[in-house]
Coordinates of C-alpha atoms in Angstrom, one line a residue:
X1 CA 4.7 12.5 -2.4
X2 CA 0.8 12.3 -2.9
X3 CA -1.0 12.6 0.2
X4 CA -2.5 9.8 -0.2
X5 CA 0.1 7.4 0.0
X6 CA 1.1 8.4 3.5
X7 CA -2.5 7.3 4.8
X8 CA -2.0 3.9 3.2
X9 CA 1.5 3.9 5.0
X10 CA -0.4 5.2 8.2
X11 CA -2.9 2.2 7.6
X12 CA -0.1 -0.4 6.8
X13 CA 1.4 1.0 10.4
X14 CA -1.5 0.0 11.9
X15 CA -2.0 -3.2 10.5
X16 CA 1.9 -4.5 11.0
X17 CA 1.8 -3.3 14.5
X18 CA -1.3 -5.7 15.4
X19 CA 0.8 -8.5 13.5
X20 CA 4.2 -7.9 15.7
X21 CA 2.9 -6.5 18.8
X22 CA 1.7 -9.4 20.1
X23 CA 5.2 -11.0 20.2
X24 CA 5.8 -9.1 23.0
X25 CA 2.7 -9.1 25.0
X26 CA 2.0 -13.3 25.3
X27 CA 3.2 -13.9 28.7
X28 CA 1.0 -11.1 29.7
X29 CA -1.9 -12.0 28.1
X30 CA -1.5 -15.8 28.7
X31 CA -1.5 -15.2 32.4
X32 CA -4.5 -12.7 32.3
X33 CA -6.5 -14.8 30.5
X34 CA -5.0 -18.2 32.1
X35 CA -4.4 -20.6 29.4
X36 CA -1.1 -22.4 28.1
X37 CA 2.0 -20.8 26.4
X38 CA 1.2 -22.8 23.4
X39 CA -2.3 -21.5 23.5
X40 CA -1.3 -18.3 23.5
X41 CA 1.1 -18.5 20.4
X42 CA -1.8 -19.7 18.5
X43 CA -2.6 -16.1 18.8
X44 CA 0.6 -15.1 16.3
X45 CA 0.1 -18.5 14.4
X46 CA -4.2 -18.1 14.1
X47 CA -3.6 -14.5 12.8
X48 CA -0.8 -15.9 10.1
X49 CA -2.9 -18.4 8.8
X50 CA -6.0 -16.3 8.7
X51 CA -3.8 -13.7 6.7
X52 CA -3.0 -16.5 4.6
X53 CA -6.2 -17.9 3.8
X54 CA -7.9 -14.4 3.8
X55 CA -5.7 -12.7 1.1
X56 CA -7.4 -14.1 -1.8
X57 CA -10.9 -15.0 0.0
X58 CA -11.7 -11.5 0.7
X59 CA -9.8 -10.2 -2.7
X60 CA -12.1 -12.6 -4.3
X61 CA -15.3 -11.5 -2.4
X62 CA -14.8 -7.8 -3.5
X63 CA -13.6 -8.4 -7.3
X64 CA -15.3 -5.7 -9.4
X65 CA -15.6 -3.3 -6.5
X66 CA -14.2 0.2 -6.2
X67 CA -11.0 0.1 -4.5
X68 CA -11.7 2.9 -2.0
X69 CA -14.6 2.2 -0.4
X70 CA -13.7 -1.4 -0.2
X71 CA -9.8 0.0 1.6
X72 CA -11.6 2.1 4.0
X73 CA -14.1 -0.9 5.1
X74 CA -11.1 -3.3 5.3
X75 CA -9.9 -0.7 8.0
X76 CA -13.1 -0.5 9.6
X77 CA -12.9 -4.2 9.9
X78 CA -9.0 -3.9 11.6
X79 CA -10.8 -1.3 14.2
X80 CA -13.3 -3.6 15.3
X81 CA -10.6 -7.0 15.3
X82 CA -8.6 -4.7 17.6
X83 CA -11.5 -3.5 19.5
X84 CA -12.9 -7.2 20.1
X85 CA -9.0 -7.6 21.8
X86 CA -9.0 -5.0 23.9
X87 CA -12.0 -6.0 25.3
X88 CA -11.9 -9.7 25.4
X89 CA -12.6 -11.1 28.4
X90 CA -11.8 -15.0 27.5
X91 CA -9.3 -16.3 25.1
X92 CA -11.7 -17.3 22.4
X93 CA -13.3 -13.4 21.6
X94 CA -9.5 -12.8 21.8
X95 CA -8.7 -15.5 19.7
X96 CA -11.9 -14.1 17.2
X97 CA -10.7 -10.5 17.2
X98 CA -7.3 -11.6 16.3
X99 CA -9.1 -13.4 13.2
X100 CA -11.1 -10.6 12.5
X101 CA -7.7 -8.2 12.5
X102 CA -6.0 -10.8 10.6
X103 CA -8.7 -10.6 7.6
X104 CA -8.2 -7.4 6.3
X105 CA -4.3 -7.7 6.2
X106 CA -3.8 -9.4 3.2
X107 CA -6.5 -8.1 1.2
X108 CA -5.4 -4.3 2.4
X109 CA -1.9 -4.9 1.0
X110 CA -2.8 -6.3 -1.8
X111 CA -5.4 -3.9 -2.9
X112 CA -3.5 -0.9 -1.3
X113 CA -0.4 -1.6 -3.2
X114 CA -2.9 -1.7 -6.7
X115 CA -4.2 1.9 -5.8
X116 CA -0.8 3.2 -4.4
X117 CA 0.7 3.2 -7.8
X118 CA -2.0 4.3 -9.8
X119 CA -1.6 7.8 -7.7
X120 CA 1.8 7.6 -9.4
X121 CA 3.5 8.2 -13.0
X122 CA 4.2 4.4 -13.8
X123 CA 7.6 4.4 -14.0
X124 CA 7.8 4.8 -10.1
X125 CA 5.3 2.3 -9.4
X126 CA 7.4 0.0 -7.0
X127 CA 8.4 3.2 -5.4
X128 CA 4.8 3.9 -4.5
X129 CA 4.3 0.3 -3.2
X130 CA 7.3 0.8 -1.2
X131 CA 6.1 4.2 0.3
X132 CA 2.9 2.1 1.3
X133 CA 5.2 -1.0 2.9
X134 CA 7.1 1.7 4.7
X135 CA 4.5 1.9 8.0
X136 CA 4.5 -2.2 8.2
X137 CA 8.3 -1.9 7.9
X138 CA 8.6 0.5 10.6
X139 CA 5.4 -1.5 12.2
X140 CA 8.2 -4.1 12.2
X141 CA 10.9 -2.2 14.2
X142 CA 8.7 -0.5 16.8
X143 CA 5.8 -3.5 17.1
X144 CA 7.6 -5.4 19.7
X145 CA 9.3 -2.7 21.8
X146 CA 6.2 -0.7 21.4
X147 CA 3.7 -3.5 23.0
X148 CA 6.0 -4.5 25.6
X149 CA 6.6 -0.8 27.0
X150 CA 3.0 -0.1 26.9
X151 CA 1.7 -3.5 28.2
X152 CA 4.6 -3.4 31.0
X153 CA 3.2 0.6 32.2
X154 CA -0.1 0.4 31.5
X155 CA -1.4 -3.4 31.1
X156 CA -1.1 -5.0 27.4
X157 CA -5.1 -3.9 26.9
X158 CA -3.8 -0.3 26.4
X159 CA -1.7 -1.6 23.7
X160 CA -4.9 -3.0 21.7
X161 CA -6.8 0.2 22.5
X162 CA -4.0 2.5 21.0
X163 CA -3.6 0.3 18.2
X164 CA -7.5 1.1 17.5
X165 CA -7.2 4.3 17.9
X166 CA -4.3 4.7 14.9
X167 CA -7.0 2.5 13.1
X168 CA -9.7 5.3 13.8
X169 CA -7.1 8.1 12.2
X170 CA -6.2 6.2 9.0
X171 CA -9.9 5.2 8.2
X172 CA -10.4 9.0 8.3
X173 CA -6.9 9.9 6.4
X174 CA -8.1 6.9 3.8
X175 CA -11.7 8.2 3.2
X176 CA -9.9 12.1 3.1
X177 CA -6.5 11.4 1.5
X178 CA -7.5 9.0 -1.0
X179 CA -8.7 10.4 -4.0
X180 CA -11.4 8.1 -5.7
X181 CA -10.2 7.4 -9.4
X182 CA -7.0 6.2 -7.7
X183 CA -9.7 3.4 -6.3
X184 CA -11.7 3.8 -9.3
X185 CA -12.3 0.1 -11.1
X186 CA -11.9 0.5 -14.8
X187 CA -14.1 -2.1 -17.2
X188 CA -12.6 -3.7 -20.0
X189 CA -9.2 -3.8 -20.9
X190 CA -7.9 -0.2 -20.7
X191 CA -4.7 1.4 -22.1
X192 CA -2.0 -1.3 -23.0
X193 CA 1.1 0.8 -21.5
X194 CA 4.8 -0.9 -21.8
X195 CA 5.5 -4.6 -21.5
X196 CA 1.8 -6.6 -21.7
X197 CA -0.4 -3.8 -21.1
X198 CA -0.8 -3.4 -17.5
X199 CA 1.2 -0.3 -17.0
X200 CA -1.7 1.9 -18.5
X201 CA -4.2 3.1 -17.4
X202 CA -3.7 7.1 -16.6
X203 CA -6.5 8.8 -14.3
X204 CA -7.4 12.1 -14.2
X205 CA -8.1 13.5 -10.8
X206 CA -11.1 16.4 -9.9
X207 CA -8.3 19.0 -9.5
X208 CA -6.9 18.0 -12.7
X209 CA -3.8 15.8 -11.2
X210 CA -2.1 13.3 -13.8
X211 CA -1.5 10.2 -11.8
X212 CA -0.3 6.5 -13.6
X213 CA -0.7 3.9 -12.1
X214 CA -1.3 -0.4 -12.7
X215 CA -3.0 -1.9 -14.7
X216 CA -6.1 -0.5 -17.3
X217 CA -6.5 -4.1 -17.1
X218 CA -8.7 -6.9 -16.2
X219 CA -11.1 -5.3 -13.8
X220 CA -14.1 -7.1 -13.9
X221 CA -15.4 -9.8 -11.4
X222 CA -13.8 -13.0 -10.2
X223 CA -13.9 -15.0 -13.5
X224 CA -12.0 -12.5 -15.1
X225 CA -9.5 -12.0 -12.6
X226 CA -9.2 -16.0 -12.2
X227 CA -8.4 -15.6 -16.3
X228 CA -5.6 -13.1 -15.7
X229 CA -3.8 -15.5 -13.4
X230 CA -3.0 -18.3 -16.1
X231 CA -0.3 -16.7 -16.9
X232 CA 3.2 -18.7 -16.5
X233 CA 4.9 -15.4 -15.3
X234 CA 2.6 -15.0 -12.7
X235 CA 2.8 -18.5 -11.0
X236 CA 6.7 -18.3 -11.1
X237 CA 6.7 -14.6 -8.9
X238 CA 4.6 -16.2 -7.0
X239 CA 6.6 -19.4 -6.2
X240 CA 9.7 -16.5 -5.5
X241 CA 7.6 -14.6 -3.6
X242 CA 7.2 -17.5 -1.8
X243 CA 10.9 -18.9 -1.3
X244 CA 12.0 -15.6 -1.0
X245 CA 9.8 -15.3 2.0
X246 CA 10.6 -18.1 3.2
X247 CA 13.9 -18.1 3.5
X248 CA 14.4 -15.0 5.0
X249 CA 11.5 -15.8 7.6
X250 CA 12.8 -19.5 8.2
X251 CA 16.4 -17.5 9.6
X252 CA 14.3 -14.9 11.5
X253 CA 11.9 -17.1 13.5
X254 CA 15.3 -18.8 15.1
X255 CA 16.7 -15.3 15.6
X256 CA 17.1 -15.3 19.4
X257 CA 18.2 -18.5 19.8
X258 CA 21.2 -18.1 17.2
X259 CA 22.2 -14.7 19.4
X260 CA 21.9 -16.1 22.7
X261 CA 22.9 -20.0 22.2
X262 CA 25.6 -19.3 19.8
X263 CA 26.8 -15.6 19.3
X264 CA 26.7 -15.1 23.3
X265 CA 24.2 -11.9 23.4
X266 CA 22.1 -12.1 26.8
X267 CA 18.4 -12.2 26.3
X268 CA 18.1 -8.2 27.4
X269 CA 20.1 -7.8 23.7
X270 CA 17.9 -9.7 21.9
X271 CA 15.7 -6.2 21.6
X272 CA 17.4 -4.3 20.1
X273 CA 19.4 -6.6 17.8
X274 CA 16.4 -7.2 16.5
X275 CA 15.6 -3.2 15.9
X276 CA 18.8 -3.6 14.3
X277 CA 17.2 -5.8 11.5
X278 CA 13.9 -3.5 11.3
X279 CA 16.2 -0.8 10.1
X280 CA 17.5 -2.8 7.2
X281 CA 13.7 -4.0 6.5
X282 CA 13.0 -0.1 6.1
X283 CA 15.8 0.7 4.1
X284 CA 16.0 -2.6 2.1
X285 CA 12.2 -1.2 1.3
X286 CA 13.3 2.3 -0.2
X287 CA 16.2 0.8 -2.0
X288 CA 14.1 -2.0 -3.3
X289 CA 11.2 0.1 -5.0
X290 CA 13.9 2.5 -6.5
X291 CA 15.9 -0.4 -7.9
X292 CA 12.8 -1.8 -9.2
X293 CA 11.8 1.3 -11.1
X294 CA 15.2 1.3 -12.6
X295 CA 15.2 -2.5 -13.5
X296 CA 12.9 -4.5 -12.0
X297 CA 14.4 -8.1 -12.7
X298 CA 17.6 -7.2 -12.0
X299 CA 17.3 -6.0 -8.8
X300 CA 14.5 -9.0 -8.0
X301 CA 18.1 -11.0 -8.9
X302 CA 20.5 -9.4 -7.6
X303 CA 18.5 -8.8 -4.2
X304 CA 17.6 -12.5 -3.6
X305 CA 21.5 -13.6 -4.6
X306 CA 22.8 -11.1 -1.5
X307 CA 19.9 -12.6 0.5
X308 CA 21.2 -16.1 0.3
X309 CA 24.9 -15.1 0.8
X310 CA 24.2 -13.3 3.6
X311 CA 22.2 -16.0 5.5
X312 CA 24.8 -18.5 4.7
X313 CA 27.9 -16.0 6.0
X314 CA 25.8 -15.3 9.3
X315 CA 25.8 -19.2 9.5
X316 CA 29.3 -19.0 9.0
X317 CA 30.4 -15.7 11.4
X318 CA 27.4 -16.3 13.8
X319 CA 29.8 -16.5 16.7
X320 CA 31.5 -13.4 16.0
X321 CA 29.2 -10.2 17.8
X322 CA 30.4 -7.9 15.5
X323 CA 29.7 -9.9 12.3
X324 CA 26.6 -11.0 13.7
X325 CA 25.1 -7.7 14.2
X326 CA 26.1 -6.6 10.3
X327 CA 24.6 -9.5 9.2
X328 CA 21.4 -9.5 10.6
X329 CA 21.3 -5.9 9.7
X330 CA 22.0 -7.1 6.0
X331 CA 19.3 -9.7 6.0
X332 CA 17.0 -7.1 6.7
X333 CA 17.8 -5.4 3.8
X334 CA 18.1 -7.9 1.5
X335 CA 15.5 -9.9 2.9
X336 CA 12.8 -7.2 2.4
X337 CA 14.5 -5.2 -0.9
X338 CA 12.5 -7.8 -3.5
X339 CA 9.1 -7.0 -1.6
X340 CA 7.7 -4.1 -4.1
X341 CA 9.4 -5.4 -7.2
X342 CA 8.1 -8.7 -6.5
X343 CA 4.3 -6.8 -6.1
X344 CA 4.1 -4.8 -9.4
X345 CA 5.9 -7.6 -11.1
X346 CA 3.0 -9.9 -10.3
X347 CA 0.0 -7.6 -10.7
X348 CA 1.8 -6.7 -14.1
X349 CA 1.8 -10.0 -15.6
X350 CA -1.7 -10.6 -14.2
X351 CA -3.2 -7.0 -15.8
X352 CA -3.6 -5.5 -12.6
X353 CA -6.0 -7.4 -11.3
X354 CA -6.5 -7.3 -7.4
X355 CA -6.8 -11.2 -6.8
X356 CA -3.4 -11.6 -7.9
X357 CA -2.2 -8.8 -5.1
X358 CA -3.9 -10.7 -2.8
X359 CA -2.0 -14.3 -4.2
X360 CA 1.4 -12.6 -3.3
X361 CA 0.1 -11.8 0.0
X362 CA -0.8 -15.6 0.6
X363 CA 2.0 -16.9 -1.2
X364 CA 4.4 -14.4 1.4
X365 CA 2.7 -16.1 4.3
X366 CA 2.9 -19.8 3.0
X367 CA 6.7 -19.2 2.6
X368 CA 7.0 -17.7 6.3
X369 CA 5.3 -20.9 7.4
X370 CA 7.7 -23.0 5.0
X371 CA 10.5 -21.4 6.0
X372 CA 10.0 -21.6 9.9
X373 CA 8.7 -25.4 10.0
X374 CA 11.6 -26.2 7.8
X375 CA 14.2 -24.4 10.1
X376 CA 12.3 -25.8 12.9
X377 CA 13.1 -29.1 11.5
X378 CA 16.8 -28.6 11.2
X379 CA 16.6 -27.7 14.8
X380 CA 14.6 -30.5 15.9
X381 CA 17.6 -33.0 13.9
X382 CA 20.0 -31.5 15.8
X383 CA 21.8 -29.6 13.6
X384 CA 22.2 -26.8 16.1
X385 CA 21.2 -23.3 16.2
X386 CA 22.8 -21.9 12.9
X387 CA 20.5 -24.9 11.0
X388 CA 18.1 -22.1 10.0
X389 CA 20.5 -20.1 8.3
X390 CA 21.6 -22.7 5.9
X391 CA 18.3 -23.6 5.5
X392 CA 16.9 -20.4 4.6
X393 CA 19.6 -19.7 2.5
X394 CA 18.5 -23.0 0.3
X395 CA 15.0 -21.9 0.3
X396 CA 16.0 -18.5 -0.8
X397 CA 18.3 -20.3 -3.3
X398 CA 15.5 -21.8 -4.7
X399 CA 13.7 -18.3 -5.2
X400 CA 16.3 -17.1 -7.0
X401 CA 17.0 -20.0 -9.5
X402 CA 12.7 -19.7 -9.7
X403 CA 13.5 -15.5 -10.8
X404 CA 15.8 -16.4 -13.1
X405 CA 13.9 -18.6 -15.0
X406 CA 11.1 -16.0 -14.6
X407 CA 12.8 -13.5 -16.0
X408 CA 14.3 -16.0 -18.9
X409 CA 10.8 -16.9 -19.9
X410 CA 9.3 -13.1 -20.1
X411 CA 8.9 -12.5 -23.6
X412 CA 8.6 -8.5 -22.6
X413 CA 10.5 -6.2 -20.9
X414 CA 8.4 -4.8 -18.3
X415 CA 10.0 -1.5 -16.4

């Protein structure tokens, strides 16, 4: 495994941690700096919607870039979110070094996930994106438990002041690890490689490495990158990047409530249930970039089908202890198997460009807001606790009848 994949996994660690750690942290930091339990969870809700909007902004703003240099200041940029936190001594320089955090995410993923595979032969591309996804996966098991045993021992400061320090070692690993034609933007068109050209593009390292990776393609500034997103195939993985967010998130924001309203776990269980669905994020990760090297839209299919039926079951079984705890073990796995095949699938049709990373980014985090309003909204009906289930199930329904015409309409077989 290159070297440089683990400090993008390092930096993606980082990054999720300052997403979920803050879950566990709120009542602390609403009481330190006295304002409202809703005021506080605009703190998780601010940083969502500046991931959102931030994605493609700051994608946008550093079209035609080198990759490298622009990864390593987008981590420089995480530092000093974190650092603002950790200081803050009112809600609103909290409130702006959440923001601050919040704007490098998207664009870091996106980008990160173009450079991880070109350190790569192509045909394991989505393995290298899922090597990179593996620190916000684990991010995703640890974040919560992590902030809430540091902030309980040592005051939920220390959390944001460690979190800046991992932030400090994988600028360093980045600028280090990294090696520069893996960030390197080409001009023009580059090598057409299989399906519709973007697998191309083969760079030759200093030491005389071989490393394939995305897209020769459409490298230049924003016009051109806005070109490479006309394509049909594009819009439709985003739209099931989307659903498939959504549904899986729409189930997860409800969570707690299903486990202690209906399955009968106290709230001291909640924990490490949900650790329990961080391990089948991780592996759903692994198993997802493999299965997408084999067969991409297959696995895309096949993924977001298992998704849905397992949702629906867990509405079914949620009752039952046992059945509840495989099944939210399975929507973890399911729910995050699509994630890398989903990534080189759209920066494939789009020739590699990095706006289009940044796109699945925001389209991810529209579908988690989708998926929680709209479970929110069964909720609110009174459709009980389970609501969310079925819902996300329809939502992730909806992705896969979107894949399946996606992977109707591609004229080429793309690996």
């Amino acid at each position: 495994m290159p070297a440089g994949l683990v400090a993008l996994a390092l930096g993606g660690f980082g990054i999720g941690l300052t997403e979920f750690v803050i879950a566990g942290l709120l009542p602390q930091v609403g009481r330190d700096l006295a304002v409202s339990e809703a005021a506080a969870g605009w703190l998780i809700s601010g940083y969502a919607l500046t991931v959102a909007v931030g994605a493609i902004a700051v994608t946008a703003a550093t079209a035609g870039l080198p990759r490298k240099p622009v990864l390593t200041a987008l981590v420089v940029l995480f530092v000093l979110g974190n650092l603002l936190s950790a200081l803050a001594p009112n809600y609103p320089v909290m409130m702006l070094g959440r923001v601050v955090a919040a704007l490098c995410h998207g664009s870091f993923f996106g980008i990160g996930s173009l450079v991880a595979r070109r350190m790569v032969a192509p045909e394991r591309a989505s393995r290298a994106v899922a090597v990179m996804f593996a620190g916000l996966t684990v991010a995703n098991v640890l974040g919560v438990p992590f902030g809430a045993l540091v902030g309980e021992r040592w005051g939920w400061r220390a959390t944001f002041w460690a979190i800046t320090g991992i932030g400090i070692v994988a600028v360093v690993a980045i600028a280090v690890l990294v090696p520069g034609w893996a960030g390197a933007v080409e001009g023009g068109a580059g090598k057409a490689g299989a399906g519709d050209g973007a697998e191309g593009a083969v760079a030759v390292g200093m030491t005389g490495g071989v490393a394939g990776g995305t897209a020769g393609g459409t490298a230049g500034g924003l016009p051109a990158q806005i070109r490479a997103m006309r394509s049909r195939q594009v819009w439709l993985t985003l739209a099931a990047t989307a659903l498939s967010y959504g549904g899986m998130f729409g189930a997860f924001s409800y969570l707690a409530y299903t486990f202690t309203e209906v399955t009968g776990f106290s709230d001291t269980d909640v924990a490490w249930l949900l650790v329990v669905y961080g391990c089948g994020l991780v592996l759903g990760n692994i198993a997802g970039g493999r299965g997408a090297d084999r067969n991409r839209d297959l696995t895309l299919i096949v993924s977001l089908a298992a998704l849905a039926a397992t949702l629906a079951a867990f509405g079914l079984l949620a009752s039952s202890p046992t059945a509840s705890v495989i099944l939210v073990f399975l929507t973890g796995l399911f729910g995050f198997a699509p994630v890398p095949g989903l990534i080189t699938r759209v920066t494939d049709h789009a020739h590699g460009v990095p706006l289009a990373a940044g796109a699945n980014v925001s389209a991810s985090n529209v579908g988690n807001a989708l998926g929680a309003w709209l479970g929110g909204l069964a909720i609110s009906a009174g459709l009980g606790y389970t609501a969310p289930l079925y819902v996300g199930a329809g939502i992730v329904l909806a992705g896969l009848a979107t894949m399946l015409l996606a992977a109707h309409g591609s004229s080429r077989k793309i690996p």
